[in-house]
Amino acid sequence: MSIPMTQLGSRALHHEENPEVEREYDNLRALARAEADKRGDCYERSKRAYEDGDGARAKELSNQGKAHDAKMKEYNRQASDYIFRENNAPGRVDGDSIDLHGQFVEEAERILEQRIRADQARGQTHLHAIVGKGNHSSNHHVQKLKPKVEELCRELGLQYSTEENAGRIYINLQGGEPIPPQHGGYGGHQDQYQPPHHGQQQHGGQHRPPQHHQQHQEPEEETADGLIPLLLQKLEKACCAVM
């Protein structure tokens, strides 16, 4: 399956401005697009040669198109690997997170599935997938990665939820409810997301723990525990008065 030649955002490097990194990434993608154009031209000329009855020329052009297709895929692979290393370098994301900025949709799907299966094999409980909010996407605020991540989770039978930071998706790797942990997260900082409590929705709204129910339960338990000693004291006083 071919990878769509669409850049997912104006900036592929997520963490800081680095013109050299962006330039190298853009250069690799540009080389891939050039090979894609050459591939298309060869296939079109091959089709015309075939229609003209020149089978040998048609086959030659078709082979040239396949060669350009292979080069295109190689340049895209290099770009994908390069930006992934930059965005996921040690210290830039936590161990339970993966940053998919700069990836084409099908590249992100492949990388994420590999990571999910590897983490599951290691017994990891969850994964934060950083997909971005789509604010800089070429189609005007249309998220491309997020729907694909959600689709992959459904295919793998995993539950997920959008975190308070809409550019992150929490994935439960063990099949349970997608309730993010209170700590951990991105770039070495603690995650500010507060997990929803039972009976509350996971999307939208403010999550407030049911503290009042706990406070009412404790006094009731204390009253019940002290009821019998209190009755005994009253009985002793009554007996003394009779005597």
GROMACS .gro file of C-alpha atoms in nm:
model
  243
    1MET     CA    1   0.000   0.000   0.000
    2SER     CA    2   0.143   0.340  -0.100
    3ILE     CA    3   0.193   0.612   0.157
    4PRO     CA    4  -0.005   0.933   0.089
    5MET     CA    5   0.228   1.222   0.001
    6THR     CA    6   0.074   1.461   0.250
    7GLN     CA    7   0.268   1.626   0.529
    8LEU     CA    8   0.069   1.617   0.852
    9GLY     CA    9   0.176   1.953   0.984
   10SER     CA   10   0.388   2.259   0.921
   11ARG     CA   11   0.644   2.138   1.174
   12ALA     CA   12   0.755   1.780   1.209
   13LEU     CA   13   0.990   1.839   1.503
   14HIS     CA   14   0.771   1.860   1.809
   15HIS     CA   15   0.994   1.980   2.090
   16GLU     CA   16   1.188   2.282   1.981
   17GLU     CA   17   1.287   2.492   1.684
   18ASN     CA   18   1.575   2.325   1.501
   19PRO     CA   19   1.608   2.443   1.141
   20GLU     CA   20   1.870   2.182   1.058
   21VAL     CA   21   1.648   1.894   1.164
   22GLU     CA   22   1.345   2.038   0.984
   23ARG     CA   23   1.555   2.100   0.673
   24GLU     CA   24   1.686   1.744   0.662
   25TYR     CA   25   1.340   1.602   0.716
   26ASP     CA   26   1.187   1.823   0.447
   27ASN     CA   27   1.468   1.731   0.207
   28LEU     CA   28   1.402   1.359   0.248
   29ARG     CA   29   1.030   1.406   0.193
   30ALA     CA   30   1.101   1.623  -0.112
   31LEU     CA   31   1.323   1.353  -0.261
   32ALA     CA   32   1.044   1.102  -0.203
   33ARG     CA   33   0.790   1.327  -0.377
   34ALA     CA   34   1.024   1.371  -0.673
   35GLU     CA   35   1.057   0.995  -0.710
   36ALA     CA   36   0.679   0.964  -0.688
   37ASP     CA   37   0.641   1.212  -0.973
   38LYS     CA   38   0.892   1.018  -1.184
   39ARG     CA   39   0.713   0.694  -1.104
   40GLY     CA   40   0.381   0.837  -1.218
   41ASP     CA   41   0.533   0.969  -1.539
   42CYS     CA   42   0.686   0.629  -1.620
   43TYR     CA   43   0.360   0.447  -1.557
   44GLU     CA   44   0.167   0.690  -1.773
   45ARG     CA   45   0.414   0.657  -2.060
   46SER     CA   46   0.412   0.279  -2.016
   47LYS     CA   47   0.035   0.279  -2.050
   48ARG     CA   48   0.051   0.482  -2.370
   49ALA     CA   49   0.322   0.256  -2.516
   50TYR     CA   50   0.111  -0.050  -2.442
   51GLU     CA   51  -0.191   0.110  -2.610
   52ASP     CA   52   0.028   0.185  -2.914
   53GLY     CA   53   0.126  -0.180  -2.935
   54ASP     CA   54   0.486  -0.134  -2.818
   55GLY     CA   55   0.495  -0.404  -2.549
   56ALA     CA   56   0.872  -0.397  -2.505
   57ARG     CA   57   0.877  -0.022  -2.442
   58ALA     CA   58   0.579  -0.051  -2.210
   59LYS     CA   59   0.758  -0.311  -2.000
   60GLU     CA   60   1.078  -0.107  -1.990
   61LEU     CA   61   0.892   0.202  -1.866
   62SER     CA   62   0.699  -0.004  -1.615
   63ASN     CA   63   1.025  -0.135  -1.469
   64GLN     CA   64   1.159   0.218  -1.449
   65GLY     CA   65   0.845   0.319  -1.262
   66LYS     CA   66   0.896   0.036  -1.015
   67ALA     CA   67   1.254   0.152  -0.957
   68HIS     CA   68   1.133   0.505  -0.879
   69ASP     CA   69   0.867   0.359  -0.650
   70ALA     CA   70   1.136   0.172  -0.454
   71LYS     CA   71   1.343   0.491  -0.419
   72MET     CA   72   1.037   0.685  -0.304
   73LYS     CA   73   0.967   0.431  -0.032
   74GLU     CA   74   1.330   0.436   0.080
   75TYR     CA   75   1.340   0.816   0.113
   76ASN     CA   76   1.012   0.811   0.306
   77ARG     CA   77   1.147   0.539   0.533
   78GLN     CA   78   1.457   0.748   0.602
   79ALA     CA   79   1.244   1.055   0.676
   80SER     CA   80   1.016   0.856   0.907
   81ASP     CA   81   1.304   0.699   1.099
   82TYR     CA   82   1.492   1.030   1.120
   83ILE     CA   83   1.208   1.238   1.265
   84PHE     CA   84   1.100   0.956   1.496
   85ARG     CA   85   1.449   0.942   1.650
   86GLU     CA   86   1.448   1.319   1.697
   87ASN     CA   87   1.103   1.337   1.855
   88ASN     CA   88   1.152   1.030   2.076
   89ALA     CA   89   1.510   1.087   2.185
   90PRO     CA   90   1.586   1.007   2.553
   91GLY     CA   91   1.464   1.286   2.779
   92ARG     CA   92   1.211   1.416   2.529
   93VAL     CA   93   0.931   1.172   2.606
   94ASP     CA   94   0.861   0.951   2.905
   95GLY     CA   95   0.903   0.577   2.881
   96ASP     CA   96   0.527   0.526   2.861
   97SER     CA   97   0.482   0.765   2.567
   98ILE     CA   98   0.538   0.766   2.192
   99ASP     CA   99   0.551   1.081   1.976
  100LEU     CA  100   0.412   1.038   1.624
  101HIS     CA  101   0.468   1.393   1.496
  102GLY     CA  102   0.606   1.408   1.142
  103GLN     CA  103   0.477   1.066   1.041
  104PHE     CA  104   0.250   0.996   0.749
  105VAL     CA  105  -0.068   0.819   0.853
  106GLU     CA  106   0.035   0.470   0.744
  107GLU     CA  107   0.382   0.516   0.891
  108ALA     CA  108   0.229   0.615   1.226
  109GLU     CA  109  -0.002   0.314   1.219
  110ARG     CA  110   0.289   0.075   1.158
  111ILE     CA  111   0.511   0.232   1.425
  112LEU     CA  112   0.234   0.244   1.685
  113GLU     CA  113   0.127  -0.117   1.630
  114GLN     CA  114   0.485  -0.236   1.670
  115ARG     CA  115   0.520  -0.036   1.993
  116ILE     CA  116   0.189  -0.162   2.132
  117ARG     CA  117   0.279  -0.526   2.072
  118ALA     CA  118   0.628  -0.479   2.217
  119ASP     CA  119   0.492  -0.307   2.530
  120GLN     CA  120   0.228  -0.576   2.576
  121ALA     CA  121   0.497  -0.844   2.554
  122ARG     CA  122   0.688  -0.661   2.830
  123GLY     CA  123   0.378  -0.642   3.047
  124GLN     CA  124   0.331  -0.265   3.019
  125THR     CA  125  -0.013  -0.148   3.129
  126HIS     CA  126  -0.061   0.162   2.915
  127LEU     CA  127   0.078   0.391   2.647
  128HIS     CA  128   0.037   0.763   2.575
  129ALA     CA  129   0.024   0.824   2.199
  130ILE     CA  130   0.114   1.184   2.116
  131VAL     CA  131  -0.060   1.270   1.789
  132GLY     CA  132  -0.098   1.649   1.799
  133LYS     CA  133  -0.414   1.854   1.783
  134GLY     CA  134  -0.406   1.908   1.407
  135ASN     CA  135  -0.375   2.286   1.446
  136HIS     CA  136  -0.106   2.302   1.178
  137SER     CA  137  -0.237   2.033   0.947
  138SER     CA  138  -0.247   2.104   0.576
  139ASN     CA  139  -0.626   2.057   0.571
  140HIS     CA  140  -0.700   2.336   0.819
  141HIS     CA  141  -0.730   2.192   1.169
  142VAL     CA  142  -0.825   1.844   1.049
  143GLN     CA  143  -0.662   1.574   1.258
  144LYS     CA  144  -0.528   1.289   1.052
  145LEU     CA  145  -0.337   1.079   1.303
  146LYS     CA  146  -0.594   1.067   1.582
  147PRO     CA  147  -0.866   0.884   1.385
  148LYS     CA  148  -0.610   0.631   1.260
  149VAL     CA  149  -0.482   0.567   1.614
  150GLU     CA  150  -0.837   0.517   1.737
  151GLU     CA  151  -0.911   0.282   1.447
  152LEU     CA  152  -0.600   0.078   1.524
  153CYS     CA  153  -0.698   0.050   1.892
  154ARG     CA  154  -1.040  -0.080   1.795
  155GLU     CA  155  -0.886  -0.334   1.559
  156LEU     CA  156  -0.658  -0.456   1.838
  157GLY     CA  157  -0.944  -0.469   2.089
  158LEU     CA  158  -0.792  -0.199   2.312
  159GLN     CA  159  -0.981   0.074   2.495
  160TYR     CA  160  -0.860   0.432   2.466
  161SER     CA  161  -0.954   0.785   2.567
  162THR     CA  162  -0.856   1.136   2.464
  163GLU     CA  163  -0.664   1.300   2.745
  164GLU     CA  164  -0.718   1.650   2.882
  165ASN     CA  165  -0.446   1.754   2.639
  166ALA     CA  166  -0.643   1.676   2.321
  167GLY     CA  167  -0.323   1.593   2.134
  168ARG     CA  168  -0.264   1.280   2.344
  169ILE     CA  169  -0.446   0.949   2.350
  170TYR     CA  170  -0.427   0.713   2.647
  171ILE     CA  171  -0.431   0.346   2.547
  172ASN     CA  172  -0.491   0.067   2.798
  173LEU     CA  173  -0.269  -0.219   2.680
  174GLN     CA  174  -0.428  -0.482   2.905
  175GLY     CA  175  -0.788  -0.455   2.790
  176GLY     CA  176  -0.927  -0.261   3.086
  177GLU     CA  177  -1.092   0.079   3.120
  178PRO     CA  178  -0.890   0.364   2.963
  179ILE     CA  179  -0.829   0.562   3.283
  180PRO     CA  180  -0.493   0.744   3.267
  181PRO     CA  181  -0.263   0.728   3.571
  182GLN     CA  182  -0.242   1.039   3.784
  183HIS     CA  183   0.131   1.086   3.730
  184GLY     CA  184   0.374   1.045   3.444
  185GLY     CA  185   0.343   1.182   3.096
  186TYR     CA  186   0.536   1.384   2.851
  187GLY     CA  187   0.878   1.541   2.839
  188GLY     CA  188   0.972   1.460   3.196
  189HIS     CA  189   0.681   1.659   3.342
  190GLN     CA  190   0.402   1.513   3.548
  191ASP     CA  191   0.080   1.459   3.361
  192GLN     CA  192  -0.181   1.711   3.471
  193TYR     CA  193  -0.465   1.482   3.366
  194GLN     CA  194  -0.681   1.371   3.658
  195PRO     CA  195  -0.840   1.027   3.611
  196PRO     CA  196  -1.220   1.015   3.604
  197HIS     CA  197  -1.395   0.843   3.892
  198HIS     CA  198  -1.665   0.581   3.872
  199GLY     CA  199  -1.993   0.719   3.749
  200GLN     CA  200  -1.829   1.009   3.565
  201GLN     CA  201  -1.776   1.045   3.193
  202GLN     CA  202  -1.426   1.015   3.057
  203HIS     CA  203  -1.461   1.292   2.799
  204GLY     CA  204  -1.528   1.654   2.890
  205GLY     CA  205  -1.635   1.813   3.215
  206GLN     CA  206  -1.444   1.848   3.540
  207HIS     CA  207  -1.360   1.536   3.733
  208ARG     CA  208  -1.426   1.577   4.105
  209PRO     CA  209  -1.368   1.288   4.343
  210PRO     CA  210  -1.666   1.178   4.552
  211GLN     CA  211  -1.514   1.294   4.881
  212HIS     CA  212  -1.847   1.385   5.042
  213HIS     CA  213  -1.972   1.026   5.028
  214GLN     CA  214  -1.662   0.904   5.210
  215GLN     CA  215  -1.693   1.175   5.476
  216HIS     CA  216  -2.053   1.075   5.549
  217GLN     CA  217  -1.974   0.706   5.569
  218GLU     CA  218  -1.703   0.736   5.834
  219PRO     CA  219  -1.919   0.910   6.104
  220GLU     CA  220  -2.197   0.656   6.049
  221GLU     CA  221  -1.952   0.370   6.110
  222GLU     CA  222  -1.818   0.539   6.425
  223THR     CA  223  -2.172   0.589   6.565
  224ALA     CA  224  -2.262   0.226   6.506
  225ASP     CA  225  -1.943   0.104   6.676
  226GLY     CA  226  -2.004   0.317   6.986
  227LEU     CA  227  -2.373   0.233   7.028
  228ILE     CA  228  -2.336  -0.087   7.234
  229PRO     CA  229  -2.088   0.054   7.492
  230LEU     CA  230  -2.319   0.354   7.539
  231LEU     CA  231  -2.619   0.130   7.613
  232LEU     CA  232  -2.414  -0.073   7.864
  233GLN     CA  233  -2.318   0.245   8.048
  234LYS     CA  234  -2.683   0.347   8.076
  235LEU     CA  235  -2.782   0.003   8.205
  236GLU     CA  236  -2.509   0.014   8.472
  237LYS     CA  237  -2.632   0.353   8.596
  238ALA     CA  238  -2.990   0.227   8.609
  239CYS     CA  239  -2.888  -0.081   8.811
  240CYS     CA  240  -2.693   0.132   9.059
  241ALA     CA  241  -2.994   0.358   9.108
  242VAL     CA  242  -3.221   0.062   9.181
  243MET     CA  243  -2.976  -0.086   9.428
   0.00000   0.00000   0.00000
